[in-house]
Tab-separated table of C-alpha atoms in Angstrom:
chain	number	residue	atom	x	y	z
V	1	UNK	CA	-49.780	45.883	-7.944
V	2	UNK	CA	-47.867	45.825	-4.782
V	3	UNK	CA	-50.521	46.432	-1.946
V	4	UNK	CA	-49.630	49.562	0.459
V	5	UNK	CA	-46.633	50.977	0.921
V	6	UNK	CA	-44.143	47.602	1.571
V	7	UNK	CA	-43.382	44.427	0.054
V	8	UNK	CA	-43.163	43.294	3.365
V	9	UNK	CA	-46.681	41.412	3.144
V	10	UNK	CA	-45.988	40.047	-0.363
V	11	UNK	CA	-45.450	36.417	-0.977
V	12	UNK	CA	-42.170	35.354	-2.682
V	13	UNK	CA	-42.561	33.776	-6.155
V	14	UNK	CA	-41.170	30.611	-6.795
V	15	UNK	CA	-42.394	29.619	-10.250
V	16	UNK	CA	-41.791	31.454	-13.830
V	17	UNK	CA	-43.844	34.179	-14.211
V	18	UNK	CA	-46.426	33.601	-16.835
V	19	UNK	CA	-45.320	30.129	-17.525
V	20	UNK	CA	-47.356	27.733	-15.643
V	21	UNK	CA	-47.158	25.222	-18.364
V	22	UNK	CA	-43.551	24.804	-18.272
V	23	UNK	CA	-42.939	25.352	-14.437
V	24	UNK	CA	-45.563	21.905	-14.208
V	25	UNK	CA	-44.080	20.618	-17.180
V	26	UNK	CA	-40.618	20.897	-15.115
V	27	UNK	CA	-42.015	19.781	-11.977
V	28	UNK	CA	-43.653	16.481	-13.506
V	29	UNK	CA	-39.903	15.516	-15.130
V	30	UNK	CA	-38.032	15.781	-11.660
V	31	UNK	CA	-40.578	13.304	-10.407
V	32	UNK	CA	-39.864	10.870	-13.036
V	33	UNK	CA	-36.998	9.742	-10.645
V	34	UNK	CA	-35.695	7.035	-12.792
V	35	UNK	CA	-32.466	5.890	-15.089
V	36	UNK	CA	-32.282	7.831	-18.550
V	37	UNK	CA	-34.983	10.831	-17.702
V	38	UNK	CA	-33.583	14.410	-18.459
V	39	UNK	CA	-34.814	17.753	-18.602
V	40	UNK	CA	-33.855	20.814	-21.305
V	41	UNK	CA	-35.137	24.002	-20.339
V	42	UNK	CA	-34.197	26.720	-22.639
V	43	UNK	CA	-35.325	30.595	-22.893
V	44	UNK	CA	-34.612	33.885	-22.978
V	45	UNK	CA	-31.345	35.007	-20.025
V	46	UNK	CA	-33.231	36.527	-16.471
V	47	UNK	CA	-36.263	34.672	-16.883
V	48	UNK	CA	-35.522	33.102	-14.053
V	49	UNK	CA	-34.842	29.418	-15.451
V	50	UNK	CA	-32.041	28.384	-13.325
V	51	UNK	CA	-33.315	29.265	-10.211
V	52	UNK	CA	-37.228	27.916	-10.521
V	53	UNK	CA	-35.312	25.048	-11.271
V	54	UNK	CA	-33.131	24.745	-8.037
V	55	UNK	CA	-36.565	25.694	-6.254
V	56	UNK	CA	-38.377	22.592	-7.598
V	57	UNK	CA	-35.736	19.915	-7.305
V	58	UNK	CA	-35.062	21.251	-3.745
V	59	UNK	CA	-38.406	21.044	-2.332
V	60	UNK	CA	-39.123	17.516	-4.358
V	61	UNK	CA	-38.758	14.695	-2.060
V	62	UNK	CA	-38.593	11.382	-3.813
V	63	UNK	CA	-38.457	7.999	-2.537
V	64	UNK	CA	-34.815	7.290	-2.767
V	65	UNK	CA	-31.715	6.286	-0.827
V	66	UNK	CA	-29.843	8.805	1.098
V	67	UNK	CA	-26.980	9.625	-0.848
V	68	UNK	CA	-23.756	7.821	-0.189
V	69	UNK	CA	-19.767	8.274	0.676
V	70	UNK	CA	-17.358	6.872	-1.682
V	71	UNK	CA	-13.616	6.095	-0.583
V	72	UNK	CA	-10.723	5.202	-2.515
V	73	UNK	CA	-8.123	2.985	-1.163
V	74	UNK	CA	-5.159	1.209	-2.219
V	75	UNK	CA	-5.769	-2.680	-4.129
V	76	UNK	CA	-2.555	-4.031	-2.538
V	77	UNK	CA	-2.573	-6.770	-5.605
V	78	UNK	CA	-3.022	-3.963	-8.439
V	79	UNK	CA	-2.001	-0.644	-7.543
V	80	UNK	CA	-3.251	0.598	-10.855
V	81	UNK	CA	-6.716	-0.265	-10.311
V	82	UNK	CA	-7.912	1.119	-7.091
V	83	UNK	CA	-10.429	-0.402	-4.833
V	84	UNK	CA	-13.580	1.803	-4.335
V	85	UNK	CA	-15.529	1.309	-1.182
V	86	UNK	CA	-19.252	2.832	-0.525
V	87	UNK	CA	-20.821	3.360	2.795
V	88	UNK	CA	-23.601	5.283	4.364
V	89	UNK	CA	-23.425	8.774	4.159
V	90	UNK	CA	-21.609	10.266	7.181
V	91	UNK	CA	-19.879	6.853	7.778
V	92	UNK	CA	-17.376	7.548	4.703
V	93	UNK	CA	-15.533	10.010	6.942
V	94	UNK	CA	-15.359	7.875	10.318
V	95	UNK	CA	-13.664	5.134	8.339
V	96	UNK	CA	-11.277	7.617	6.971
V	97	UNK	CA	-10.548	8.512	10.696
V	98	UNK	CA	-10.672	5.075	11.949
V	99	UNK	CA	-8.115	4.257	9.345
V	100	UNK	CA	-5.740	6.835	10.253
V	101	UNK	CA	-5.727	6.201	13.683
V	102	UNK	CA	-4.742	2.476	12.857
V	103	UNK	CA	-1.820	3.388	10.763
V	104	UNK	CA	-0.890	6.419	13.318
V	105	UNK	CA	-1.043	3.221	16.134
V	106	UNK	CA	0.876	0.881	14.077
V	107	UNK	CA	3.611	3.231	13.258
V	108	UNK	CA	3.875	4.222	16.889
V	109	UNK	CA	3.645	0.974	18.529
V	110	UNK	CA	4.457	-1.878	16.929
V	111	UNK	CA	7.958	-1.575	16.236
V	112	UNK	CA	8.143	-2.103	20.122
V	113	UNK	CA	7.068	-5.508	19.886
V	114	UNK	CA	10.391	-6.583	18.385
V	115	UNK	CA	12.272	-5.221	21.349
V	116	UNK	CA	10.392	-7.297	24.065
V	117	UNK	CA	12.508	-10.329	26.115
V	118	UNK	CA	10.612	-12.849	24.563
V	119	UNK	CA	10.996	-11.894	21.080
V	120	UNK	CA	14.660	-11.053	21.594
V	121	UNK	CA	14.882	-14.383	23.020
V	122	UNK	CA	13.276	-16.535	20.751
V	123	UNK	CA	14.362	-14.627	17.652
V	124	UNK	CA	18.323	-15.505	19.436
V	125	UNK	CA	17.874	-18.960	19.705
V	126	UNK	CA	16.754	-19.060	15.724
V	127	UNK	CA	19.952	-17.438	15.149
V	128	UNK	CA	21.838	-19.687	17.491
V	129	UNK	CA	20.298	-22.839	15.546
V	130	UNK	CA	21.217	-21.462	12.298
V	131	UNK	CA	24.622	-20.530	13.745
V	132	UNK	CA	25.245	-24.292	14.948
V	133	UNK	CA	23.906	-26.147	11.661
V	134	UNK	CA	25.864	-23.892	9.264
V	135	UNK	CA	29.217	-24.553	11.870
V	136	UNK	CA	28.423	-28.350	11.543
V	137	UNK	CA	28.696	-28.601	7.780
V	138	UNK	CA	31.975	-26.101	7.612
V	139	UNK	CA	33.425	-28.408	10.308
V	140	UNK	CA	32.562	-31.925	8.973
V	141	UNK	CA	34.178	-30.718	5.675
V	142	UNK	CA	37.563	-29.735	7.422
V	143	UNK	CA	37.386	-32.702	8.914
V	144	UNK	CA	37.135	-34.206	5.514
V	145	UNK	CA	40.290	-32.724	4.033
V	146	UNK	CA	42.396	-32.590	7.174
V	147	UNK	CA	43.707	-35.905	6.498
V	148	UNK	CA	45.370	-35.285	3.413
V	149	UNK	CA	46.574	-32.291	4.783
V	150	UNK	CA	44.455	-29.714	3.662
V	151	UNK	CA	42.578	-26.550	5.523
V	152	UNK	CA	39.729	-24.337	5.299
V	153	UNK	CA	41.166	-20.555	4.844
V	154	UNK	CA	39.003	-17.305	4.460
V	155	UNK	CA	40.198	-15.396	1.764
V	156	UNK	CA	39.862	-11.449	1.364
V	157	UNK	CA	39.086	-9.857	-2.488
V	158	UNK	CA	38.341	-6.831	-1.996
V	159	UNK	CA	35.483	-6.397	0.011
V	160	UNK	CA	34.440	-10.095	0.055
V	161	UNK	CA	35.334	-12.693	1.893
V	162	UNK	CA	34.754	-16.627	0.423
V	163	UNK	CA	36.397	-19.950	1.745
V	164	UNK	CA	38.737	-21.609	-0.008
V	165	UNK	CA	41.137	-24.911	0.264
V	166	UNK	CA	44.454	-24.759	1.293
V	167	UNK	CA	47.642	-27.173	1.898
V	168	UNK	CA	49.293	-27.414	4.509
V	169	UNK	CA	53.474	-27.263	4.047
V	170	UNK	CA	55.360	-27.389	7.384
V	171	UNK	CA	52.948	-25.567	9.235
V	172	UNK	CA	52.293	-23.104	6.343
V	173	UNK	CA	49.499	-22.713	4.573
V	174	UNK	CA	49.793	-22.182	0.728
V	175	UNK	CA	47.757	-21.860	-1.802
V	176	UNK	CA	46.829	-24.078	-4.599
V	177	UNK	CA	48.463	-21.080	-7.169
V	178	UNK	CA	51.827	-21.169	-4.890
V	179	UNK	CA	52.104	-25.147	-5.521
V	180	UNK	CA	54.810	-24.718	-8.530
V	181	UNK	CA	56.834	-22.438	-6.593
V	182	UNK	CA	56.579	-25.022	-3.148
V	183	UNK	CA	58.113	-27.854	-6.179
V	184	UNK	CA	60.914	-25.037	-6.902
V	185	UNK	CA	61.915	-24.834	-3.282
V	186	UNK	CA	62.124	-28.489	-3.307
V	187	UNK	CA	59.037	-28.309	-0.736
V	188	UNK	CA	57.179	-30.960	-2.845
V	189	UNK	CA	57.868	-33.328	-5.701
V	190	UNK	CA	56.326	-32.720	-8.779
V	191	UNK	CA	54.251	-36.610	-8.195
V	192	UNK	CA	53.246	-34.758	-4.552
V	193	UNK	CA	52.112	-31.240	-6.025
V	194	UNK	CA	50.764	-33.407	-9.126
V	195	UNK	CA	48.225	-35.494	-6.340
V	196	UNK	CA	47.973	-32.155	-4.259
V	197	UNK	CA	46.238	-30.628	-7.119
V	198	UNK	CA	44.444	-33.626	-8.371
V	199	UNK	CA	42.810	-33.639	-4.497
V	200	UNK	CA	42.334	-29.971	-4.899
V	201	UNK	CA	39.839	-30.364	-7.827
V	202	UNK	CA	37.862	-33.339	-5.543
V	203	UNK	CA	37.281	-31.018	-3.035
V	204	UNK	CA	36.597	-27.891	-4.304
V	205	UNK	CA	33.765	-29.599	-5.785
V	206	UNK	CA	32.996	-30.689	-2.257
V	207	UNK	CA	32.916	-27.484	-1.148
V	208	UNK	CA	30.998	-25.808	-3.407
V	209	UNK	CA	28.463	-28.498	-2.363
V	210	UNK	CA	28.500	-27.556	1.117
V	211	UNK	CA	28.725	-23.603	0.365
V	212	UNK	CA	25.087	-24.412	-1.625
V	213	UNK	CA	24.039	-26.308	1.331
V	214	UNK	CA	25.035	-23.164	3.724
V	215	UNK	CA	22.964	-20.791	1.250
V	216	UNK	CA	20.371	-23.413	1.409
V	217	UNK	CA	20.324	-23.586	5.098
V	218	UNK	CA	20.682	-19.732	5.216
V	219	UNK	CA	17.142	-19.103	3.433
V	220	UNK	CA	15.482	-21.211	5.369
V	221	UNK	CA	16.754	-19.583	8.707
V	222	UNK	CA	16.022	-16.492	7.103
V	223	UNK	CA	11.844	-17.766	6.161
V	224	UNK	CA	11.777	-19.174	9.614
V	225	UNK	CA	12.938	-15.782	11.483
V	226	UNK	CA	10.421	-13.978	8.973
V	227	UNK	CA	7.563	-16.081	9.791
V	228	UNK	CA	7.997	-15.384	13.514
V	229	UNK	CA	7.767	-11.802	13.011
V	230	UNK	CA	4.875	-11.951	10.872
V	231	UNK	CA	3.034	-14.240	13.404
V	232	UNK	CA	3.986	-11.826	16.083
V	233	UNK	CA	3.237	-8.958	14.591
V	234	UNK	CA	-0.182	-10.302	12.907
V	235	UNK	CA	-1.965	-10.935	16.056
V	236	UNK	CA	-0.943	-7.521	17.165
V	237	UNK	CA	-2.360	-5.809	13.479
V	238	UNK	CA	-5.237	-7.582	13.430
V	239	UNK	CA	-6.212	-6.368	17.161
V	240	UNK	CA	-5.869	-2.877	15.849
V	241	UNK	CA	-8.364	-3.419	13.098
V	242	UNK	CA	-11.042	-5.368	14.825
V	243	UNK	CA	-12.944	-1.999	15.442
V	244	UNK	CA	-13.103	-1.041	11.750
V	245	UNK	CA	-13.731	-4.879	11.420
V	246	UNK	CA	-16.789	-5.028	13.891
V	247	UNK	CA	-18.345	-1.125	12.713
V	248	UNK	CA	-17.457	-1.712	8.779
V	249	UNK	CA	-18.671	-5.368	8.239
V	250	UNK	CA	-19.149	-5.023	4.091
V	251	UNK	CA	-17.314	-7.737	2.369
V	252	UNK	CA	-15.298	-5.152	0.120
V	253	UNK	CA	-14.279	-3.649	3.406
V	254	UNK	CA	-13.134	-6.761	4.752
V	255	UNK	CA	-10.959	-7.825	1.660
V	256	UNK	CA	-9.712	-4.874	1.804
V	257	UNK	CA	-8.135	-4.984	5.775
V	258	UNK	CA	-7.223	-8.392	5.126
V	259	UNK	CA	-5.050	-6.888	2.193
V	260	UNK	CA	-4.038	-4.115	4.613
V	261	UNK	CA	-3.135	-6.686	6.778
V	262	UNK	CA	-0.816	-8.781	4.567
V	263	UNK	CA	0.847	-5.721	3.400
V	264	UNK	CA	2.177	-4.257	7.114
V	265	UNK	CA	2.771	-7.794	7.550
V	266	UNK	CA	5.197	-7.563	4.813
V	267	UNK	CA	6.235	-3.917	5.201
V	268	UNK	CA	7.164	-4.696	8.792
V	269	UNK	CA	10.955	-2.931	8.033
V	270	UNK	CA	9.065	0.275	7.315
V	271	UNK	CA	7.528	0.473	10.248
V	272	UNK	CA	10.429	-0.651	12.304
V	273	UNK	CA	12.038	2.599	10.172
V	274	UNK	CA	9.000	4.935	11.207
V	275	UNK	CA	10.430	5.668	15.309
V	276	UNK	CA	14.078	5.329	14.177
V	277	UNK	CA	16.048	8.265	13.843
V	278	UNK	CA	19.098	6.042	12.570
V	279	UNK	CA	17.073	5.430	9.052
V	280	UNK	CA	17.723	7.162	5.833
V	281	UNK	CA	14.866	8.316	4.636
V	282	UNK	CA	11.259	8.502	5.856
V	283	UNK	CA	9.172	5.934	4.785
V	284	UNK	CA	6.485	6.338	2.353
V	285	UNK	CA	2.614	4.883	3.932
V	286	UNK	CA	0.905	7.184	1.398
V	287	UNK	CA	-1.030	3.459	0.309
V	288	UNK	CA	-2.588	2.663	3.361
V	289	UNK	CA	-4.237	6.055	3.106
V	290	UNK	CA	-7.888	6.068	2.547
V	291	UNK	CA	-9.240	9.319	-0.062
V	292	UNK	CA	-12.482	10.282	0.785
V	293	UNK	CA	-13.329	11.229	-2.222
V	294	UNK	CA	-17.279	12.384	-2.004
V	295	UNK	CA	-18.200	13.587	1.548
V	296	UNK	CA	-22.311	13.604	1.637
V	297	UNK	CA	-22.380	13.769	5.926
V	298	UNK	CA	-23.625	17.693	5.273
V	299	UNK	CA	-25.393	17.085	2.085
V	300	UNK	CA	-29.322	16.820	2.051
V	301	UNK	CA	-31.030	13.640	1.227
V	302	UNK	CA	-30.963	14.460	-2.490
V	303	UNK	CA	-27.717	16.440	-3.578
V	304	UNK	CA	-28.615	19.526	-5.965
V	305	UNK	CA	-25.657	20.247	-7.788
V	306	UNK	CA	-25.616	22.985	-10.333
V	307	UNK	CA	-22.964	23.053	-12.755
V	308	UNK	CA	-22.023	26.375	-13.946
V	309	UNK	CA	-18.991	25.391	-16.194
V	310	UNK	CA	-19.920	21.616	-17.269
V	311	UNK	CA	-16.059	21.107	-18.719
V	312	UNK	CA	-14.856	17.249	-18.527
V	313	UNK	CA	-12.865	17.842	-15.320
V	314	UNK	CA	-15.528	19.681	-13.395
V	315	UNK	CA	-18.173	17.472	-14.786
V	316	UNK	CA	-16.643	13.607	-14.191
V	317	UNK	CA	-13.146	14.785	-11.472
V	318	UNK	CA	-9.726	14.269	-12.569
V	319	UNK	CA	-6.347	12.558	-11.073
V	320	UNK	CA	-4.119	15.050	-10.230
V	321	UNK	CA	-0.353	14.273	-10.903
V	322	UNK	CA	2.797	15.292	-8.793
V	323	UNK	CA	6.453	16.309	-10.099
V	324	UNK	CA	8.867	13.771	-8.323
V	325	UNK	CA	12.185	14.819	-7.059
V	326	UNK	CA	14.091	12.581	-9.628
V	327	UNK	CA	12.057	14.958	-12.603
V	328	UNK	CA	9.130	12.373	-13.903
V	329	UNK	CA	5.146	12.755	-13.003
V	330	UNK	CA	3.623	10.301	-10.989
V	331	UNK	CA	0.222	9.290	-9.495
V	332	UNK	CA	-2.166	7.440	-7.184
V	333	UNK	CA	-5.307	6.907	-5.756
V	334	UNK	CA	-4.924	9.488	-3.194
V	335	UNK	CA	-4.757	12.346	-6.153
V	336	UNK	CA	-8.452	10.944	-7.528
V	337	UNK	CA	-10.680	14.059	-7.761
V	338	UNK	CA	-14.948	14.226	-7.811
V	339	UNK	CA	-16.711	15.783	-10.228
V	340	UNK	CA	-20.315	17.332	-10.165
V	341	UNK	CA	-21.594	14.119	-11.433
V	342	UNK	CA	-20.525	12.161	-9.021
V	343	UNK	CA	-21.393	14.621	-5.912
V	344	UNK	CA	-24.864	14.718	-7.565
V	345	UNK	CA	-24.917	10.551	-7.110
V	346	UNK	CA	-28.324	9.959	-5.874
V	347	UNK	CA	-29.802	13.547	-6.757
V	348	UNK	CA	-30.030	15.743	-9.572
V	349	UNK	CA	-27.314	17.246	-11.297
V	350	UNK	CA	-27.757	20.990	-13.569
V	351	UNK	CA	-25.794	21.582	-16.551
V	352	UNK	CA	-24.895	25.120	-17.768
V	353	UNK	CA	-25.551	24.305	-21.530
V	354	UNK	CA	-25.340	28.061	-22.671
């Protein structure tokens, strides 16, 4: 009986009516805060199961670890099998910033570290190194041949240009195919043309030697200018991510910047591509994204989730896939969904079994 005239002076109900048994019966299981304990109420619809039940786990506090934040990231090594980092809850967010901020910095500043004087001048006198060895061999060799009156010549097909021998006739320079007709014009005897060709062979061999000696020398110019950048521009990533270093000091979260690290070290012609309007194409730094994939900063120490339509996606998340511009369906980590049974991680999670 509701006492005078309002149910102002009433006190709310928060159990089952007439089923003490099972409200205690409910309220012992949610205590029993351990692996493989589960709960199925069943009854008759408006009894009021559902919400008795989000009353009880909501005021039960047991003694259990704040829930956490789980991030995604990129494994650099094996982009197939993401890297999953965990962290306090609220700090799952700030790394996400802190992350963003690094990649915002790099893109911004450090292609301008390849445009100071002292890179420009160190990375000139590589070039003027490599410049003088490769004009050493080319020079020796026309040295070589120069005495039995052959030359170096650069010779045009089609859009490439590769060095080959010629001899010298009278000031003229003809090639090893003209030889016959030099012998026709009575230019050469056919015992000259016969030992110009015979010297032809000796040192085309010679200089494919020295053209493999050139390539040779050209990769190794080539490490030694990329290993200045890298130690350049290493010093000047790893300053950028001594914060996240010094605030995030798990050892997942370490392997992963160093990882981060090595790949802007060997992205560096993205990033020199980010601040130039000259490039074709924007470059893509969707991996060194971070997907914050369960948020608990707002969530109370143990997460009540309720599950009104337990299907597989809602229940365990799904990875969403994109429609590229070339027609095929791609994905990544950044596309990795939660489900309700991961956002109740640490809590309780309520299935809709009807």
């Amino acid at each position: 009986m509701i006492p005078g005239d309002s149910t102002e002076g009433c006190e709310p109900i928060d159990s089952i009516i007439g089923q003490e048994r099972a409200y205690k019966a409910i309220e012992l299981g949610v205590q029993l805060f351990s692996p493989g304990y589960n709960i199925f109420v069943c009854g008759l619809a408006g009894t009021g199961k559902a919400t008795t039940i989000k009353s009880i786990l909501e005021a039960i506090d047991p003694d259990t670890d704040p829930p956490r934040d789980f991030c995604y990231v990129n494994n650099f090594t094996d982009e197939d099998r993401p890297t999953l980092l965990t962290f306090e809850r609220g700090k799952g967010c700030e790394f996400k910033t802190g992350m963003e901020n690094v990649l915002e910095h790099l893109k911004q500043q450090l292609p301008s570290i390849f445009e100071e004087q002292e890179f420009v001048r160190r990375k000139q006198e590589i070039i003027d190194e490599f410049s003088e060895k490769q004009s050493e061999l080319f020079t020796e060799f026309e040295a070589q041949i120069k005495d039995d009156g052959f030359i170096l010549a650069k010779i045009q097909e089609g859009q490439a240009i590769h060095p080959d021998i010629m001899y010298r006739i009278e000031d003229k320079a003809v090639s090893i195919g003209d030889i016959g007709a030099a012998v026709s014009q009575n230019m050469l005897t056919e015992e000259q043309a016969e030992e110009v060709v015979q010297k032809y062979k000796s040192y085309r061999g010679d200089l494919q030697e020295v053209m493999r000696k050139g390539f040779a020398l050209s990769r190794e110019y080539q490490n030694k200018l990329n290993q200045y950048e890298r130690s350049r521009a290493e010093s000047y990533v790893a300053v950028a991510l001594e914060d996240i270093r010094e605030e995030f000091g798990d050892d997942k979260v370490i392997a992963y910047l160093d990882s981060y690290l090595e790949s802007v070290l060997d992205d560096l012609d993205g990033f020199r591509a980010a601040n130039n309007p000259n490039a074709e194409g924007e470059p893509d730094f969707s991996k060194y994204e971070v997907n914050l994939v369960l948020d608990n900063e707002k969530t109370a120490d143990v997460p009540v989730v309720i599950e009104t339509a337990p299907n597989f996606v809602n229940v365990f998340g799904t990875i969403e896939r994109q429609l590229s511009t070339q027609g095929y369906w791609f994905t990544d980590f950044t596309r990795i969904k939660a489900g309700s049974f991961l956002r109740a991680d640490g809590g309780y999670l309520v299935l809709n079994a009807a």
